Coordinates of C-alpha atoms and ligand atoms in Angstrom, one line a residue:
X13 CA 13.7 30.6 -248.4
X14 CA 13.8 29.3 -244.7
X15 CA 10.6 29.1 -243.1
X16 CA 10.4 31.5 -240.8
X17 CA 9.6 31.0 -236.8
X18 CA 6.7 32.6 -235.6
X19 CA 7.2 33.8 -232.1
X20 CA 4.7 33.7 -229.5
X21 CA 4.8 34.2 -225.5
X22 CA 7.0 34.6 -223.7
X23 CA 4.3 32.8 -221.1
X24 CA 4.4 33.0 -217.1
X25 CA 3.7 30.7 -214.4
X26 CA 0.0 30.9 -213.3
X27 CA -0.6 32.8 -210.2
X28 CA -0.1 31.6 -206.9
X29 CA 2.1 28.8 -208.6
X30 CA 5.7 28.3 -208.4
X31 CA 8.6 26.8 -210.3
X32 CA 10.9 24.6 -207.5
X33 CA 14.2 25.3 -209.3
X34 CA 17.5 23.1 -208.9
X35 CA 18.7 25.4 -206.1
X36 CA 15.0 25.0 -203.8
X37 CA 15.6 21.1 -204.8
X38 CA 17.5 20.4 -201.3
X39 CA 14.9 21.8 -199.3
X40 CA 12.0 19.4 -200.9
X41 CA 14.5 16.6 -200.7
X42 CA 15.1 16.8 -197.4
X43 CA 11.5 17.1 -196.5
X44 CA 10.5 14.4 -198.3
X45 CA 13.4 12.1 -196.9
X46 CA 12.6 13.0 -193.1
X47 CA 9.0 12.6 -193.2
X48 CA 9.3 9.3 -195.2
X49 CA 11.5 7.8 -192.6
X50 CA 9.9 9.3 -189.4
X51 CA 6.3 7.7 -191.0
X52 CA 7.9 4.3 -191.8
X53 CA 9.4 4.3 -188.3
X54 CA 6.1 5.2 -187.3
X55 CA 4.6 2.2 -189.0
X56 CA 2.6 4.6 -191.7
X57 CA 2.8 3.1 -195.2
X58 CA 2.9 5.7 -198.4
X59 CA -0.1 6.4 -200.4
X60 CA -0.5 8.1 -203.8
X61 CA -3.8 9.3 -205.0
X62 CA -4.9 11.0 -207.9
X63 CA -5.1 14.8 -208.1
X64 CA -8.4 14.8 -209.5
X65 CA -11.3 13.3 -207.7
X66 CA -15.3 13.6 -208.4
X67 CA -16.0 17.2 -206.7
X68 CA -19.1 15.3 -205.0
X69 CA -16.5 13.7 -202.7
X70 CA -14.6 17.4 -201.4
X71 CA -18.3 19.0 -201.7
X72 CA -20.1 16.0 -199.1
X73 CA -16.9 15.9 -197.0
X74 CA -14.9 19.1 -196.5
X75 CA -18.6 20.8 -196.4
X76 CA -20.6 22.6 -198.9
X77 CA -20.7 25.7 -196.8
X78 CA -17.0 25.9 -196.0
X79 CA -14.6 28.2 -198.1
X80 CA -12.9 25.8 -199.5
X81 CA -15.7 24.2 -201.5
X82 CA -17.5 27.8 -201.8
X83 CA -14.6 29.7 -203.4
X84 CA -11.8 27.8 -204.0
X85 CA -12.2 24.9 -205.7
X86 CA -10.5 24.0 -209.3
X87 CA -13.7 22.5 -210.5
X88 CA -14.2 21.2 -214.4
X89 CA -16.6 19.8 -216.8
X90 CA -15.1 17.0 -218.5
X91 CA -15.6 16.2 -222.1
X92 CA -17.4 13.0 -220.6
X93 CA -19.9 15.5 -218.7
X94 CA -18.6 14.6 -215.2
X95 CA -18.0 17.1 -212.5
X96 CA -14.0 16.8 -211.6
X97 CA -12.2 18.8 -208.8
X98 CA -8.7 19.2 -208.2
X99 CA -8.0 18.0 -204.8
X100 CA -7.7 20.9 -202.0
X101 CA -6.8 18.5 -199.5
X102 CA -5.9 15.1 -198.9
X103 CA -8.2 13.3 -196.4
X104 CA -11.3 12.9 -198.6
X105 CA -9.6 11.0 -201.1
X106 CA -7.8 8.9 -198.6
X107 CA -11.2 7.8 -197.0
X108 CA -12.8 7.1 -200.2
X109 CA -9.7 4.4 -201.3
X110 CA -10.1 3.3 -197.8
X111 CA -13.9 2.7 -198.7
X112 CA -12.9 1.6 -202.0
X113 CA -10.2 -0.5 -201.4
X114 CA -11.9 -2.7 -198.8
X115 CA -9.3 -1.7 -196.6
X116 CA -11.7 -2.2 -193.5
X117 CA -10.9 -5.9 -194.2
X118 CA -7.4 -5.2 -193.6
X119 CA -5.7 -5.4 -189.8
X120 CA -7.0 -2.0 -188.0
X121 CA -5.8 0.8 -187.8
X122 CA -4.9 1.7 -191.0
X123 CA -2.2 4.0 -191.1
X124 CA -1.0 6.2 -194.1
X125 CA 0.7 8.9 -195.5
X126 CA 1.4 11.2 -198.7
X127 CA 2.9 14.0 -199.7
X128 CA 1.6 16.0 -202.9
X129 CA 0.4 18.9 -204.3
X130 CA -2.9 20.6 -203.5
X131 CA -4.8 23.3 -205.4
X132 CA -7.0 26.3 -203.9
X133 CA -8.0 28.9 -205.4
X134 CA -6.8 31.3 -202.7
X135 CA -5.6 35.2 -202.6
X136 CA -1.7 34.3 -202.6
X137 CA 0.9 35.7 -200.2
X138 CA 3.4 34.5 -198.3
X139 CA 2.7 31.1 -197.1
X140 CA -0.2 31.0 -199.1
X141 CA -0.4 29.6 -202.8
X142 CA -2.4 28.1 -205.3
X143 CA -0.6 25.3 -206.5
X144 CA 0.7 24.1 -202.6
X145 CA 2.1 20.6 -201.4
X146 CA 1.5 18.6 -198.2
X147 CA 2.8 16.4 -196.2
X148 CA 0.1 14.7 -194.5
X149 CA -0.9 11.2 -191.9
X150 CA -3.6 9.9 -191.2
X151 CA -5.0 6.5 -188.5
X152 CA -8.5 5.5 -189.7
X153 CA -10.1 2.8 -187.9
X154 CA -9.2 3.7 -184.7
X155 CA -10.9 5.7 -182.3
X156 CA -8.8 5.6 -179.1
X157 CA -6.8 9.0 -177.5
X158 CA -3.3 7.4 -177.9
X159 CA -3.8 7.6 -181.7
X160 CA -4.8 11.5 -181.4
X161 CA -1.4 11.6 -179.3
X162 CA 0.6 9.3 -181.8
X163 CA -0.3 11.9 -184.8
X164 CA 0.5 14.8 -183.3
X165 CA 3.8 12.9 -181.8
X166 CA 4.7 12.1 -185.2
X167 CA 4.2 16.1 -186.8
X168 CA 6.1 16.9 -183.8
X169 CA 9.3 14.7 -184.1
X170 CA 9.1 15.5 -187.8
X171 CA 9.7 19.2 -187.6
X172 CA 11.9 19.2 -184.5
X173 CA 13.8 17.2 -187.2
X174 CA 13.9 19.8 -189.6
X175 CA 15.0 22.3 -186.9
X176 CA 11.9 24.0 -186.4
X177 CA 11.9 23.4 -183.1
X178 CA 9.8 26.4 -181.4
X179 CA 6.4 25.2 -182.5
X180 CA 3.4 24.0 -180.1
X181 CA 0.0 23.2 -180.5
X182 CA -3.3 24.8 -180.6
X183 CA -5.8 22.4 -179.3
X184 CA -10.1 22.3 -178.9
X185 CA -12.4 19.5 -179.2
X186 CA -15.5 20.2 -181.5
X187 CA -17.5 17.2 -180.0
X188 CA -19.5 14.8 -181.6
X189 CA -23.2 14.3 -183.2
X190 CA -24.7 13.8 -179.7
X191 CA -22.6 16.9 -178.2
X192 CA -22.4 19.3 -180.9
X193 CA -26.6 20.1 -182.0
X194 CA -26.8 21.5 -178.7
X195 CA -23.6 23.9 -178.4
X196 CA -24.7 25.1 -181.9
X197 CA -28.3 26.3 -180.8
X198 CA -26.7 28.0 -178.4
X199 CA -23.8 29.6 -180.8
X200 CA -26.7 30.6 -183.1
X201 CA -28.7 32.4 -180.1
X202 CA -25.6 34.2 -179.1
X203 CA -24.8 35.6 -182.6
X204 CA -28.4 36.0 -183.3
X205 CA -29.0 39.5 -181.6
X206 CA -25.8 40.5 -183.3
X207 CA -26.7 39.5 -187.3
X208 CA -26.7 43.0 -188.0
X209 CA -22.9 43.2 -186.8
X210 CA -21.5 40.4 -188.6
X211 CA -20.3 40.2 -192.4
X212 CA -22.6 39.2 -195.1
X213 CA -20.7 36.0 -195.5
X214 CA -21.5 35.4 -191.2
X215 CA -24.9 36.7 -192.0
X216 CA -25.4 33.2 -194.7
X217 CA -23.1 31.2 -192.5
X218 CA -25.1 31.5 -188.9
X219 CA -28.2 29.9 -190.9
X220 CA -26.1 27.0 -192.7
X221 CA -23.3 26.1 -190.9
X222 CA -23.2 28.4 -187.6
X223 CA -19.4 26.8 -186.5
X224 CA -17.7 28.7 -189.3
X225 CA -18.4 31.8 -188.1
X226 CA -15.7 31.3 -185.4
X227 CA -13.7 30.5 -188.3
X228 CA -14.1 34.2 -190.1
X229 CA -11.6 36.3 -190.8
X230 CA -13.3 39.3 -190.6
X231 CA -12.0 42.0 -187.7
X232 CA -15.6 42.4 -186.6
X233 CA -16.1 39.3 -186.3
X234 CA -13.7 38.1 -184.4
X235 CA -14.4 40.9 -182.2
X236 CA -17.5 39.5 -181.8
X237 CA -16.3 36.0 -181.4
X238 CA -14.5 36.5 -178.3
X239 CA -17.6 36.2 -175.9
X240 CA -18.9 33.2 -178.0
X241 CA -19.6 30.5 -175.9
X242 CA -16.9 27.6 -176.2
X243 CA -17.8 24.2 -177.4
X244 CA -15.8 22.9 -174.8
X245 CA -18.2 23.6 -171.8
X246 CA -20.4 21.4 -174.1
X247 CA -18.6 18.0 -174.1
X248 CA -20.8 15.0 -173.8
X249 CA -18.7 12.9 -171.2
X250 CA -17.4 10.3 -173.8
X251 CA -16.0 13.8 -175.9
X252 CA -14.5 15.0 -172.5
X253 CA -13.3 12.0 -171.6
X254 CA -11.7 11.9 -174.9
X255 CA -10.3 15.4 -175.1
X256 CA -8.8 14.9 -171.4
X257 CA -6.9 11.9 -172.3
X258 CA -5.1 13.1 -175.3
X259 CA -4.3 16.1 -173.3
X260 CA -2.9 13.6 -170.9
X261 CA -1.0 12.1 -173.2
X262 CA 0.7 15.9 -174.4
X263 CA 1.6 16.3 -170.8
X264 CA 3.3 12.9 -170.8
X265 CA 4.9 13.3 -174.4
X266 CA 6.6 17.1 -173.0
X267 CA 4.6 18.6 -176.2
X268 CA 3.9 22.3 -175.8
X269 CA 0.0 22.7 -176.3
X270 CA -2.5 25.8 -175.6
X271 CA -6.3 25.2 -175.5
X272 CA -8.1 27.8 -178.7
X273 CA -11.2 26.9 -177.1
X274 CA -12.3 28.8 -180.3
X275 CA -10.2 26.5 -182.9
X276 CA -12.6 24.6 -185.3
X277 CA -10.5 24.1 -188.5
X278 CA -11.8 24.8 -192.1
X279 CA -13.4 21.8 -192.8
X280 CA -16.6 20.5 -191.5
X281 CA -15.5 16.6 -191.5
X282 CA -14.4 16.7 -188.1
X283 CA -15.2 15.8 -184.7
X284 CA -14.0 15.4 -181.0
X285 CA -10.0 16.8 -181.1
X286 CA -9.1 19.5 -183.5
X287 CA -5.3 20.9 -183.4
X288 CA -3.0 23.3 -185.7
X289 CA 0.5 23.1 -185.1
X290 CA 2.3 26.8 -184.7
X291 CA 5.6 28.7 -184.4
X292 CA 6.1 30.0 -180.8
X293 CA 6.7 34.0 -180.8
X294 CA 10.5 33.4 -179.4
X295 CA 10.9 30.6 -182.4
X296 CA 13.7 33.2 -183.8
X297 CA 11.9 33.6 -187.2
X298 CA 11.9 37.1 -187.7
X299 CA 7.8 39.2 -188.1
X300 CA 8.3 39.1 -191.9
X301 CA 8.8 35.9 -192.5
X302 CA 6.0 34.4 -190.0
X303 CA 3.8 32.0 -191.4
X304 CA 0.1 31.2 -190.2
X305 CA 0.0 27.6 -188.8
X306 CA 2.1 25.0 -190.2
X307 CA -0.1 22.2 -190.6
X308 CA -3.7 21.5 -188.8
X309 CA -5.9 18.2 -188.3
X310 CA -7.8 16.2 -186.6
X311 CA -10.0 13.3 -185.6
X312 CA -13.1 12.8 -188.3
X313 CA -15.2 9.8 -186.8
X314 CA -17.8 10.0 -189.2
X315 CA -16.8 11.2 -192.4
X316 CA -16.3 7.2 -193.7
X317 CA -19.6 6.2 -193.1
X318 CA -20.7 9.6 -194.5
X319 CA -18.8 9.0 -198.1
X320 CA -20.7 5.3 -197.8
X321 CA -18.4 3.3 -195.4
X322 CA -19.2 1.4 -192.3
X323 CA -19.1 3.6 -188.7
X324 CA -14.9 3.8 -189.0
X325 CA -13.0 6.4 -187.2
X326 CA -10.2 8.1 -188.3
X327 CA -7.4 11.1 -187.3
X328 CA -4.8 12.7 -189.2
X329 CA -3.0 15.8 -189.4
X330 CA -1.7 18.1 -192.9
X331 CA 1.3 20.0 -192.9
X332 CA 2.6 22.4 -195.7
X333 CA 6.1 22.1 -197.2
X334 CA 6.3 25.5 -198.8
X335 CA 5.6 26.9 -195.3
X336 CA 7.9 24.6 -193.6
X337 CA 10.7 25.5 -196.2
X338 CA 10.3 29.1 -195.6
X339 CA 10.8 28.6 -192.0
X340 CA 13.7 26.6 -192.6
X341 CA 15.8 29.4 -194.4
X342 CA 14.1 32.5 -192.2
X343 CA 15.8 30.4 -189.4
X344 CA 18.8 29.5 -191.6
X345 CA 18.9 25.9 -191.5
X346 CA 21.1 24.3 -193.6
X347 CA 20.7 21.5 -195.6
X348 CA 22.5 18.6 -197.5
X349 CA 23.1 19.2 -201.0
X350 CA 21.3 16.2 -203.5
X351 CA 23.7 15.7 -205.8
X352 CA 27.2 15.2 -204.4
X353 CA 30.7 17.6 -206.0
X354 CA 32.0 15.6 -208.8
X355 CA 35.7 14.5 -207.9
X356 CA 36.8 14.0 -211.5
X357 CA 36.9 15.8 -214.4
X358 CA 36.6 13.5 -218.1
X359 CA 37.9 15.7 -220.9
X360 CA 37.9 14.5 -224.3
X361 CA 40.3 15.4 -227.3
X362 CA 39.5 14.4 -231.1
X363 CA 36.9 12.5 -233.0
X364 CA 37.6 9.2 -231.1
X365 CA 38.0 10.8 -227.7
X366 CA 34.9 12.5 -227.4
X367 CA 33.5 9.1 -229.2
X368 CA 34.7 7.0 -226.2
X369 CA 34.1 9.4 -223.7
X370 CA 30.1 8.9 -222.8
X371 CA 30.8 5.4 -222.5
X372 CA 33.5 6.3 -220.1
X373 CA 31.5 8.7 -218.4
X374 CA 28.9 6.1 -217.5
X375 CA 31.5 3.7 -216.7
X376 CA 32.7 6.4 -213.8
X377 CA 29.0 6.7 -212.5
X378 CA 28.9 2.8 -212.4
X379 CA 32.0 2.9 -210.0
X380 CA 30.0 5.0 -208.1
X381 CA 32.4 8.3 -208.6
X382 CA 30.8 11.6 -208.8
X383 CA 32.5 13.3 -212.2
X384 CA 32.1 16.1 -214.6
X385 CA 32.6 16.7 -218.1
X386 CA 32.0 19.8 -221.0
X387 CA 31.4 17.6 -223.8
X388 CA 30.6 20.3 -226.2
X389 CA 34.2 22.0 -225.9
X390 CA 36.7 20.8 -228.1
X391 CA 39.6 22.8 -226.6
X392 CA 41.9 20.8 -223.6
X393 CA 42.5 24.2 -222.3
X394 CA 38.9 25.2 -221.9
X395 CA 38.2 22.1 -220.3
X396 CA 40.7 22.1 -218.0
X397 CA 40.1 25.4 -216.9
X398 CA 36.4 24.2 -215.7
X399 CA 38.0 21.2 -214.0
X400 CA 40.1 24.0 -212.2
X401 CA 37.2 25.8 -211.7
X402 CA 34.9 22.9 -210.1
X403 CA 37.8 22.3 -207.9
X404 CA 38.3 18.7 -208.9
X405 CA 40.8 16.5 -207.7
X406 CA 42.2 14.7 -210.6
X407 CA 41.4 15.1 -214.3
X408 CA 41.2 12.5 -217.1
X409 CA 42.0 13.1 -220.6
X410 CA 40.9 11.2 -223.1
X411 CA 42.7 12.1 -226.5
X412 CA 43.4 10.7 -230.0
X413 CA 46.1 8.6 -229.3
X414 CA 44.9 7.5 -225.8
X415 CA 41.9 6.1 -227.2
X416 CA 43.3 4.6 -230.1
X417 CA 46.4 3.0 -227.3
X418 CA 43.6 1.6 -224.8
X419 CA 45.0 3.9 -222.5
X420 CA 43.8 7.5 -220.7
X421 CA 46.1 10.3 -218.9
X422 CA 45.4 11.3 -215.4
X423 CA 46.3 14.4 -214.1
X424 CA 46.3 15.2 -210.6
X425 CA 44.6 18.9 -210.8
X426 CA 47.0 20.3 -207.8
X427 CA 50.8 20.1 -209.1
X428 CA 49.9 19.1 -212.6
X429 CA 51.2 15.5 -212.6
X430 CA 50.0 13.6 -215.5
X431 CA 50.6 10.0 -216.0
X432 CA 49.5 7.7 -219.0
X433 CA 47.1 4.7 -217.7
X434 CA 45.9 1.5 -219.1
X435 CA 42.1 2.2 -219.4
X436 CA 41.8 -1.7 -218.1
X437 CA 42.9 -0.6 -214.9
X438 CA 42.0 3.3 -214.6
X439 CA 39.2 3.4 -212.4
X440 CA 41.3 1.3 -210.1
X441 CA 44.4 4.1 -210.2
X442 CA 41.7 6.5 -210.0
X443 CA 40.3 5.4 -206.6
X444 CA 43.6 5.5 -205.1
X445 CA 44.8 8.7 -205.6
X446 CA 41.0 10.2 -204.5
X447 CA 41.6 8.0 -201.5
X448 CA 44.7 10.4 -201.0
Ligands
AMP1 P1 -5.5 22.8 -194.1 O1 -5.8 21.6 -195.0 O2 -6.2 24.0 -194.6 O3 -5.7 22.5 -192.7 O4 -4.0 23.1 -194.2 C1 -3.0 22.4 -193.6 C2 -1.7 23.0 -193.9 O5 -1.4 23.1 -195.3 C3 -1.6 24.5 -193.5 O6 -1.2 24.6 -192.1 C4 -0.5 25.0 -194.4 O7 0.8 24.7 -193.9 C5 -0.8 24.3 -195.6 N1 -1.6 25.1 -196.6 C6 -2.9 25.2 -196.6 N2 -3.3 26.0 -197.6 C7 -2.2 26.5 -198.2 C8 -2.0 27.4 -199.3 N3 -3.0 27.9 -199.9 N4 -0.7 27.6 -199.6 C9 0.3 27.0 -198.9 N5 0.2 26.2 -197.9 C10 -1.1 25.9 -197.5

């Protein structure tokens, strides 16, 4: 008796995960090829890290007491014993192959960037998934306002590229360790007489890390946040300075920008300019379809020497692709298609015609022609009526006799013309009549 197949499943995709099928493929490919060239062009070279990292690195960098590494981390025991996290973002690894590598020795700045997937373990919704991918830059050893400027030139070109082209920028400095101890006292006394008021997560953050409370989503406290005092009345005059020249350099560049005095980003890694990049209300994309900010970053002057570097300064932005894709079709830009219409159709007839025809087929992709074929349907007609269908130009059919003759029929699809040609020569005929 036959053994018998024991079913199990059917499975589904983990949540806040999705499958990129063949028909989302232009979209990625398009994304890809633009922020590749505007990066080169930029003088930014690729880099590839791994997706798992020690989760010391995300828990000293991004900040222990910052959602991401309280709640939404994909962290794992490995059989080894060591403590491995999926990667939420893409800086922290950067800065540690920059430490790693010895890339200080290199010519400064060093500029890179990726594009990858991203894991957090988030409540998914639109915009907003588990499995994600960024595009993302970054300038590390350089500490001047023009490369601020130069990052967030570089997100902008890139999505004016992609059509998205009513988007400014939210902008706030967050200071530095000489600026920043003192504008936190301050946060803490103003919050303080308010603890009562605030959520329990606000309650634990105004004793560890009081700048995330501006950060919370929580309707009452934002309420509460909009008295907050601002960072930016607190500016040492080196952060000022700073801040006023990359502004300077917006004005100059004609890039749309609105100061969120109360903008401090996610992450705890950074310091002096802070920015998220955002759809304008009259960008066309309809309330539905809105997504939060496109991509976010900033300058993080210390976080090298913090993950063991030397003193090394660094800026960089992150953008998402699945949010940029779902603004692309909510505002109904095309794009090119990856693979191009096949122009030819090879059908095979008999044992040696279907033999010769793979060879054939690869011989066709070699002369750089797109083509088609239905190699598992024995019947001319059948075949032909695909051709029809696919709305080929000419067809070639490979039968019995062709084969064993050296030679192969063309047909020209439109008035049904077929005329017997030397396979020596066919790809040849063939060229000519596409031509026509
Ligand atoms: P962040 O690293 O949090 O500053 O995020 C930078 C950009 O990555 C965001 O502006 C989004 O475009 C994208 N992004 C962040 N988290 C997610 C997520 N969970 N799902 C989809 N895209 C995300």
């Amino acid at each position: 008796m036959a053994e018998k197949t024991k079913k199990i499943g059917p499975f589904q995709r983990p949540k806040g995960t999705a499958d990129i099928l063949p028909e989302e493929e232009p979209y990625w490919e398009r994304i890809r090829k633009v922020v590749s060239a505007f990066a080169h062009a930029y003088g930014f070279s690729r880099i590839e890290t791994p997706l798992i990292e020690e989760s010391a690195l995300f828990e000293r960098s991004v900040g222990e007491a910052t959602d991401i590494v309280e709640k939404q981390m994909y962290t794992f025991r490995t059989r080894g014993g060591d403590s491995l996290t999926l990667r939420p973002e893409g800086t922290a690894p950067i800065a540690r192959v920059y430490i790693e590598e010895g890339m200080a020795n290199l010519p400064q700045p060093v500029k890179l960037y990726y594009i990858g997937p991203m894991f957090r373990y988030e409540q998914p919704q639109a915009g907003r998934y588990r499995q994600f991918h960024q595009f993302g830059v970054e300038i590390i050893g350089e500490q001047d306002s023009a490369s601020d400027a130069q990052t967030m030139q570089l997100f902008w070109v890139i999505f004016q590229e992609l059509g998205i082209k009513k988007i400014h920028f939210e902008v706030n400095s967050l200071g530095c360790p000489q600026c920043r101890p003192k504008y936190r006292t301050e946060l803490k006394e103003y919050y303080r007489p308010k603890t009562a008021k605030l959520c329990p997560d606000c309650r634990r953050r105004l004793k560890e890390n009081p700048l995330r409370l501006l950060d919370c989503k929580n309707e009452r406290c934002q309420e509460l946040k909009a008295n907050a005092p601002h960072l930016i009345d607190h500016l040492c005059q080196e952060c000022h300075n700073h801040f006023t020249s990359v502004l300077e350099f917006l004005d100059e560049l004609e890039i749309p920008y609105l100061l969120n005095p109360h903008l401090v980003r996610g992450l705890d890694y950074y310091t002096k300019t802070v920015f998220e990049g955002k759809l304008l209300s009259d960008s066309g994309v309809e309330e539905s379809a809105r997504v939060q900010e496109l991509g976010g970053g900033g300058r993080y002057d210390k976080l090298i020497e913090l993950l063991g570097g030397k003193d090394t300064p660094g800026v960089g932005w992150a953008a998402g692709v699945e949010r940029a894709i779902l603004v692309m079709k909510a505002l109904g830009i095309a794009v090119p298609v990856v693979t191009p219409e096949p122009k030819v159709f090879l059908a095979q007839l008999g044992d040696l015609g279907k033999k010769r025809s793979l060879k054939l087929f690869e011989e066709l992709r070699r002369a750089g022609i797109p083509v088609a074929e239905s190699f598992g349907r024995s019947s001319i007609k059948a075949q032909l009526r695909i051709a029809d269908k696919l709305g080929v130009a000419v067809a070639l059919i490979l039968g019995q006799k062709e084969a064993l003759d050296g030679n192969i029929i063309l047909r020209e699809m439109r008035s049904g013309v077929q005329e017997i040609i030397p396979l020596g020569r066919f790809i040849e005929e063939l060229k000519k009549r596409l031509k026509k």
